[in-house]
C-alpha cells in the first residue's frame, strides 16, 4: 500500500532526463496517483526558459515515457500557468514532490493552501540526480552538449 493517495509535482519536461525519471519514480513509489504539472510555453517564457519543444510535444513525450517506464502508472497531466497549478486547489493532494533545488516551493505552496483553508501538504524532497562529473543533470547541460540524458559526459575539452 502506498504512503499517499495523491501527490503533485511539476516541471518543464523539455528534454526528459534521468533527473526527471528519478523524481517520477519516487512519486510513483509513494503514491497511488500523481498529478504532473507541465509548464505552458507562456509560463516557461516568463521564467526565462526557452524550451526546445512546444507544450504539446512535451506532453506527448512525457506521456509516452510514463507508459513505457512505469507499470500501470496512474497519473494526470495538468498545464501549469503558474508555479503550482492544481496543487493549490486540489484538497486531496497530500504531498508535493520536489528536488533539492526546488524544496522551498513546498513552503510557498503550504502558505497558499492555508489561505484557501486547505490542509498543508507534506514536502518530499528527492535528491538531485548527479551526472558522472558530480554536478547535477539538467536540460541546460544536455542542450549545451555537456552531458547526455543519463548524465554521461559528452565533452572532455571544456
mmCIF file of N, CA, C and O in Angstrom, residues 86-149:
data_model
loop_
_atom_site.group_PDB
_atom_site.id
_atom_site.type_symbol
_atom_site.label_atom_id
_atom_site.label_comp_id
_atom_site.label_asym_id
_atom_site.label_seq_id
_atom_site.Cartn_x
_atom_site.Cartn_y
_atom_site.Cartn_z
ATOM 1 N N UNK A 86 -2.872 22.714 -9.986
ATOM 2 C CA UNK A 86 -3.894 22.086 -9.151
ATOM 3 C C UNK A 86 -3.447 21.789 -7.715
ATOM 4 O O UNK A 86 -4.281 21.576 -6.847
ATOM 5 N N UNK A 87 -2.151 21.808 -7.446
ATOM 6 C CA UNK A 87 -1.683 21.510 -6.092
ATOM 7 C C UNK A 87 -2.195 22.533 -5.077
ATOM 8 O O UNK A 87 -2.305 22.242 -3.897
ATOM 9 N N UNK A 88 -2.524 23.736 -5.548
ATOM 10 C CA UNK A 88 -3.048 24.767 -4.646
ATOM 11 C C UNK A 88 -4.516 24.520 -4.336
ATOM 12 O O UNK A 88 -4.967 24.734 -3.222
ATOM 13 N N UNK A 89 -5.252 24.056 -5.318
ATOM 14 C CA UNK A 89 -6.708 23.968 -5.190
ATOM 15 C C UNK A 89 -7.242 22.582 -4.863
ATOM 16 O O UNK A 89 -8.329 22.449 -4.318
ATOM 17 N N UNK A 90 -6.504 21.559 -5.223
ATOM 18 C CA UNK A 90 -6.975 20.186 -5.061
ATOM 19 C C UNK A 90 -6.836 19.743 -3.607
ATOM 20 O O UNK A 90 -5.729 19.532 -3.115
ATOM 21 N N UNK A 91 -7.967 19.605 -2.927
ATOM 22 C CA UNK A 91 -7.945 19.272 -1.492
ATOM 23 C C UNK A 91 -7.287 17.923 -1.219
ATOM 24 O O UNK A 91 -6.669 17.713 -0.186
ATOM 25 N N UNK A 92 -7.378 16.994 -2.161
ATOM 26 C CA UNK A 92 -6.880 15.634 -1.945
ATOM 27 C C UNK A 92 -5.373 15.478 -2.120
ATOM 28 O O UNK A 92 -4.830 14.404 -1.843
ATOM 29 N N UNK A 93 -4.679 16.525 -2.604
ATOM 30 C CA UNK A 93 -3.222 16.434 -2.733
ATOM 31 C C UNK A 93 -2.624 16.363 -1.337
ATOM 32 O O UNK A 93 -2.884 17.206 -0.488
ATOM 33 N N UNK A 94 -1.836 15.312 -1.107
ATOM 34 C CA UNK A 94 -1.252 15.086 0.215
ATOM 35 C C UNK A 94 0.226 15.448 0.302
ATOM 36 O O UNK A 94 0.747 15.675 1.394
ATOM 37 N N UNK A 95 0.905 15.477 -0.853
ATOM 38 C CA UNK A 95 2.340 15.770 -0.829
ATOM 39 C C UNK A 95 2.766 16.435 -2.132
ATOM 40 O O UNK A 95 2.130 16.257 -3.174
ATOM 41 N N UNK A 96 3.850 17.191 -2.034
ATOM 42 C CA UNK A 96 4.484 17.810 -3.187
ATOM 43 C C UNK A 96 5.856 17.185 -3.324
ATOM 44 O O UNK A 96 6.638 17.156 -2.363
ATOM 45 N N UNK A 97 6.157 16.657 -4.505
ATOM 46 C CA UNK A 97 7.457 16.055 -4.782
ATOM 47 C C UNK A 97 8.346 17.136 -5.382
ATOM 48 O O UNK A 97 7.990 17.746 -6.397
ATOM 49 N N UNK A 98 9.490 17.388 -4.749
ATOM 50 C CA UNK A 98 10.403 18.437 -5.202
ATOM 51 C C UNK A 98 11.832 17.899 -5.209
ATOM 52 O O UNK A 98 12.131 16.882 -4.589
ATOM 53 N N UNK A 99 12.709 18.626 -5.891
ATOM 54 C CA UNK A 99 14.133 18.311 -5.859
ATOM 55 C C UNK A 99 14.791 19.212 -4.815
ATOM 56 O O UNK A 99 14.158 20.138 -4.295
ATOM 57 N N UNK A 100 16.057 18.943 -4.521
ATOM 58 C CA UNK A 100 16.805 19.814 -3.604
ATOM 59 C C UNK A 100 16.698 21.270 -4.059
ATOM 60 O O UNK A 100 16.560 22.173 -3.248
ATOM 61 N N UNK A 101 16.766 21.458 -5.365
ATOM 62 C CA UNK A 101 16.777 22.791 -5.961
ATOM 63 C C UNK A 101 15.449 23.540 -5.768
ATOM 64 O O UNK A 101 15.431 24.758 -5.699
ATOM 65 N N UNK A 102 14.346 22.798 -5.685
ATOM 66 C CA UNK A 102 13.033 23.446 -5.605
ATOM 67 C C UNK A 102 12.323 23.190 -4.279
ATOM 68 O O UNK A 102 11.120 23.416 -4.168
ATOM 69 N N UNK A 103 13.067 22.749 -3.266
ATOM 70 C CA UNK A 103 12.437 22.364 -1.999
ATOM 71 C C UNK A 103 11.708 23.517 -1.310
ATOM 72 O O UNK A 103 10.746 23.291 -0.580
ATOM 73 N N UNK A 104 12.136 24.762 -1.542
ATOM 74 C CA UNK A 104 11.451 25.905 -0.931
ATOM 75 C C UNK A 104 10.021 26.076 -1.446
ATOM 76 O O UNK A 104 9.203 26.739 -0.808
ATOM 77 N N UNK A 105 9.709 25.466 -2.573
ATOM 78 C CA UNK A 105 8.363 25.588 -3.146
ATOM 79 C C UNK A 105 7.300 24.997 -2.222
ATOM 80 O O UNK A 105 6.157 25.430 -2.225
ATOM 81 N N UNK A 106 7.669 24.014 -1.426
ATOM 82 C CA UNK A 106 6.713 23.407 -0.509
ATOM 83 C C UNK A 106 6.191 24.403 0.509
ATOM 84 O O UNK A 106 4.993 24.427 0.815
ATOM 85 N N UNK A 107 7.071 25.241 1.020
ATOM 86 C CA UNK A 107 6.674 26.266 1.996
ATOM 87 C C UNK A 107 5.706 27.244 1.353
ATOM 88 O O UNK A 107 4.666 27.592 1.937
ATOM 89 N N UNK A 108 6.024 27.681 0.143
ATOM 90 C CA UNK A 108 5.164 28.633 -0.571
ATOM 91 C C UNK A 108 3.802 27.998 -0.854
ATOM 92 O O UNK A 108 2.752 28.622 -0.641
ATOM 93 N N UNK A 109 3.815 26.745 -1.302
ATOM 94 C CA UNK A 109 2.552 26.054 -1.585
ATOM 95 C C UNK A 109 1.699 25.957 -0.327
ATOM 96 O O UNK A 109 0.494 26.235 -0.365
ATOM 97 N N UNK A 110 2.294 25.592 0.783
ATOM 98 C CA UNK A 110 1.515 25.448 2.013
ATOM 99 C C UNK A 110 0.947 26.784 2.494
ATOM 100 O O UNK A 110 -0.158 26.828 3.042
ATOM 101 N N UNK A 111 1.668 27.868 2.268
ATOM 102 C CA UNK A 111 1.125 29.194 2.601
ATOM 103 C C UNK A 111 -0.115 29.487 1.752
ATOM 104 O O UNK A 111 -1.123 29.976 2.254
ATOM 105 N N UNK A 112 -0.032 29.177 0.465
ATOM 106 C CA UNK A 112 -1.181 29.395 -0.432
ATOM 107 C C UNK A 112 -2.358 28.507 -0.044
ATOM 108 O O UNK A 112 -3.512 28.945 -0.054
ATOM 109 N N UNK A 113 -2.087 27.264 0.306
ATOM 110 C CA UNK A 113 -3.157 26.345 0.714
ATOM 111 C C UNK A 113 -3.821 26.813 2.013
ATOM 112 O O UNK A 113 -5.035 26.724 2.148
ATOM 113 N N UNK A 114 -3.025 27.317 2.934
ATOM 114 C CA UNK A 114 -3.583 27.822 4.194
ATOM 115 C C UNK A 114 -4.549 28.970 3.931
ATOM 116 O O UNK A 114 -5.634 29.029 4.516
ATOM 117 N N UNK A 115 -4.180 29.865 3.012
ATOM 118 C CA UNK A 115 -5.056 31.000 2.667
ATOM 119 C C UNK A 115 -6.372 30.523 2.062
ATOM 120 O O UNK A 115 -7.378 31.216 2.130
ATOM 121 N N UNK A 116 -6.364 29.339 1.461
ATOM 122 C CA UNK A 116 -7.579 28.786 0.840
ATOM 123 C C UNK A 116 -8.261 27.773 1.764
ATOM 124 O O UNK A 116 -9.124 27.020 1.327
ATOM 125 N N UNK A 117 -7.828 27.758 3.036
ATOM 126 C CA UNK A 117 -8.391 26.843 4.037
ATOM 127 C C UNK A 117 -8.261 25.370 3.644
ATOM 128 O O UNK A 117 -9.166 24.571 3.900
ATOM 129 N N UNK A 118 -7.149 25.042 3.024
ATOM 130 C CA UNK A 118 -6.858 23.653 2.665
ATOM 131 C C UNK A 118 -5.749 23.135 3.576
ATOM 132 O O UNK A 118 -4.900 23.905 4.038
ATOM 133 N N UNK A 119 -5.739 21.837 3.834
ATOM 134 C CA UNK A 119 -4.685 21.286 4.690
ATOM 135 C C UNK A 119 -3.317 21.402 4.009
ATOM 136 O O UNK A 119 -3.229 21.354 2.774
ATOM 137 N N UNK A 120 -2.258 21.532 4.809
ATOM 138 C CA UNK A 120 -0.916 21.582 4.210
ATOM 139 C C UNK A 120 -0.545 20.234 3.601
ATOM 140 O O UNK A 120 -1.112 19.208 3.970
ATOM 141 N N UNK A 121 0.380 20.280 2.674
ATOM 142 C CA UNK A 121 0.896 19.050 2.072
ATOM 143 C C UNK A 121 2.241 18.730 2.703
ATOM 144 O O UNK A 121 2.927 19.606 3.223
ATOM 145 N N UNK A 122 2.602 17.474 2.652
ATOM 146 C CA UNK A 122 3.940 17.075 3.072
ATOM 147 C C UNK A 122 4.875 17.352 1.902
ATOM 148 O O UNK A 122 4.508 17.135 0.738
ATOM 149 N N UNK A 123 6.055 17.847 2.186
ATOM 150 C CA UNK A 123 7.034 18.116 1.136
ATOM 151 C C UNK A 123 8.029 16.964 1.115
ATOM 152 O O UNK A 123 8.681 16.677 2.117
ATOM 153 N N UNK A 124 8.107 16.287 -0.021
ATOM 154 C CA UNK A 124 9.016 15.152 -0.188
ATOM 155 C C UNK A 124 10.146 15.613 -1.105
ATOM 156 O O UNK A 124 9.935 15.846 -2.294
ATOM 157 N N UNK A 125 11.332 15.763 -0.524
ATOM 158 C CA UNK A 125 12.486 16.233 -1.291
ATOM 159 C C UNK A 125 13.288 15.037 -1.789
ATOM 160 O O UNK A 125 13.730 14.201 -1.006
ATOM 161 N N UNK A 126 13.449 14.984 -3.095
ATOM 162 C CA UNK A 126 14.204 13.915 -3.740
ATOM 163 C C UNK A 126 15.573 14.491 -4.113
ATOM 164 O O UNK A 126 15.642 15.523 -4.788
ATOM 165 N N UNK A 127 16.655 13.863 -3.667
ATOM 166 C CA UNK A 127 17.990 14.379 -4.002
ATOM 167 C C UNK A 127 18.181 14.478 -5.520
ATOM 168 O O UNK A 127 17.679 13.647 -6.279
ATOM 169 N N UNK A 128 18.899 15.514 -5.923
ATOM 170 C CA UNK A 128 19.171 15.723 -7.347
ATOM 171 C C UNK A 128 19.969 14.549 -7.892
ATOM 172 O O UNK A 128 20.860 14.026 -7.214
ATOM 173 N N UNK A 129 19.651 14.151 -9.121
ATOM 174 C CA UNK A 129 20.432 13.114 -9.781
ATOM 175 C C UNK A 129 21.681 13.793 -10.342
ATOM 176 O O UNK A 129 21.586 14.808 -11.032
ATOM 177 N N UNK A 130 22.826 13.240 -10.039
ATOM 178 C CA UNK A 130 24.076 13.846 -10.478
ATOM 179 C C UNK A 130 24.618 13.163 -11.725
ATOM 180 O O UNK A 130 24.510 11.945 -11.885
ATOM 181 N N UNK A 131 25.198 13.990 -12.583
ATOM 182 C CA UNK A 131 25.871 13.471 -13.772
ATOM 183 C C UNK A 131 27.177 12.815 -13.333
ATOM 184 O O UNK A 131 27.578 12.892 -12.173
ATOM 185 N N UNK A 132 27.851 12.176 -14.267
ATOM 186 C CA UNK A 132 29.092 11.447 -13.953
ATOM 187 C C UNK A 132 30.185 12.353 -13.381
ATOM 188 O O UNK A 132 31.077 11.879 -12.694
ATOM 189 N N UNK A 133 30.103 13.664 -13.625
ATOM 190 C CA UNK A 133 31.110 14.587 -13.095
ATOM 191 C C UNK A 133 30.740 15.109 -11.709
ATOM 192 O O UNK A 133 31.417 15.975 -11.164
ATOM 193 N N UNK A 134 29.648 14.592 -11.129
ATOM 194 C CA UNK A 134 29.248 15.005 -9.788
ATOM 195 C C UNK A 134 28.420 16.274 -9.737
ATOM 196 O O UNK A 134 28.031 16.738 -8.676
ATOM 197 N N UNK A 135 28.132 16.852 -10.897
ATOM 198 C CA UNK A 135 27.306 18.050 -10.995
ATOM 199 C C UNK A 135 25.908 17.618 -11.424
ATOM 200 O O UNK A 135 25.740 16.609 -12.103
ATOM 201 N N UNK A 136 24.905 18.405 -11.033
ATOM 202 C CA UNK A 136 23.533 17.994 -11.317
ATOM 203 C C UNK A 136 23.262 17.851 -12.816
ATOM 204 O O UNK A 136 23.826 18.564 -13.635
ATOM 205 N N UNK A 137 22.404 16.909 -13.124
ATOM 206 C CA UNK A 137 21.972 16.725 -14.503
ATOM 207 C C UNK A 137 20.867 17.748 -14.764
ATOM 208 O O UNK A 137 20.042 18.012 -13.891
ATOM 209 N N UNK A 138 20.898 18.370 -15.925
ATOM 210 C CA UNK A 138 19.885 19.370 -16.250
ATOM 211 C C UNK A 138 19.695 19.446 -17.760
ATOM 212 O O UNK A 138 20.583 19.088 -18.531
ATOM 213 N N UNK A 139 18.527 19.945 -18.138
ATOM 214 C CA UNK A 139 18.236 20.123 -19.562
ATOM 215 C C UNK A 139 19.223 21.106 -20.186
ATOM 216 O O UNK A 139 19.668 20.915 -21.319
ATOM 217 N N UNK A 140 19.585 22.151 -19.443
ATOM 218 C CA UNK A 140 20.544 23.141 -19.956
ATOM 219 C C UNK A 140 21.871 22.474 -20.300
ATOM 220 O O UNK A 140 22.434 22.715 -21.373
ATOM 221 N N UNK A 141 22.355 21.621 -19.422
ATOM 222 C CA UNK A 141 23.621 20.930 -19.684
ATOM 223 C C UNK A 141 23.500 19.990 -20.884
ATOM 224 O O UNK A 141 24.446 19.834 -21.659
ATOM 225 N N UNK A 142 22.336 19.379 -21.048
ATOM 226 C CA UNK A 142 22.109 18.497 -22.203
ATOM 227 C C UNK A 142 22.102 19.329 -23.479
ATOM 228 O O UNK A 142 22.749 18.971 -24.468
ATOM 229 N N UNK A 143 21.386 20.458 -23.461
ATOM 230 C CA UNK A 143 21.333 21.339 -24.635
ATOM 231 C C UNK A 143 22.717 21.872 -25.001
ATOM 232 O O UNK A 143 23.005 22.100 -26.173
ATOM 233 N N UNK A 144 23.559 22.083 -23.982
ATOM 234 C CA UNK A 144 24.919 22.580 -24.221
ATOM 235 C C UNK A 144 25.891 21.470 -24.620
ATOM 236 O O UNK A 144 27.094 21.713 -24.716
ATOM 237 N N UNK A 145 25.375 20.255 -24.816
ATOM 238 C CA UNK A 145 26.172 19.092 -25.206
ATOM 239 C C UNK A 145 27.269 18.749 -24.202
ATOM 240 O O UNK A 145 28.313 18.201 -24.572
ATOM 241 N N UNK A 146 27.028 19.074 -22.913
ATOM 242 C CA UNK A 146 27.974 18.692 -21.864
ATOM 243 C C UNK A 146 27.746 17.241 -21.446
ATOM 244 O O UNK A 146 28.701 16.521 -21.145
ATOM 245 N N UNK A 147 26.462 16.839 -21.376
ATOM 246 C CA UNK A 147 26.082 15.503 -20.916
ATOM 247 C C UNK A 147 24.936 14.974 -21.774
ATOM 248 O O UNK A 147 24.281 15.733 -22.496
ATOM 249 N N UNK A 148 24.703 13.673 -21.659
ATOM 250 C CA UNK A 148 23.529 13.097 -22.316
ATOM 251 C C UNK A 148 22.404 12.976 -21.284
ATOM 252 O O UNK A 148 22.565 13.390 -20.127
ATOM 253 N N UNK A 149 21.275 12.404 -21.671
ATOM 254 C CA UNK A 149 20.099 12.340 -20.777
ATOM 255 C C UNK A 149 20.316 11.443 -19.555
ATOM 256 O O UNK A 149 19.575 11.522 -18.593
#
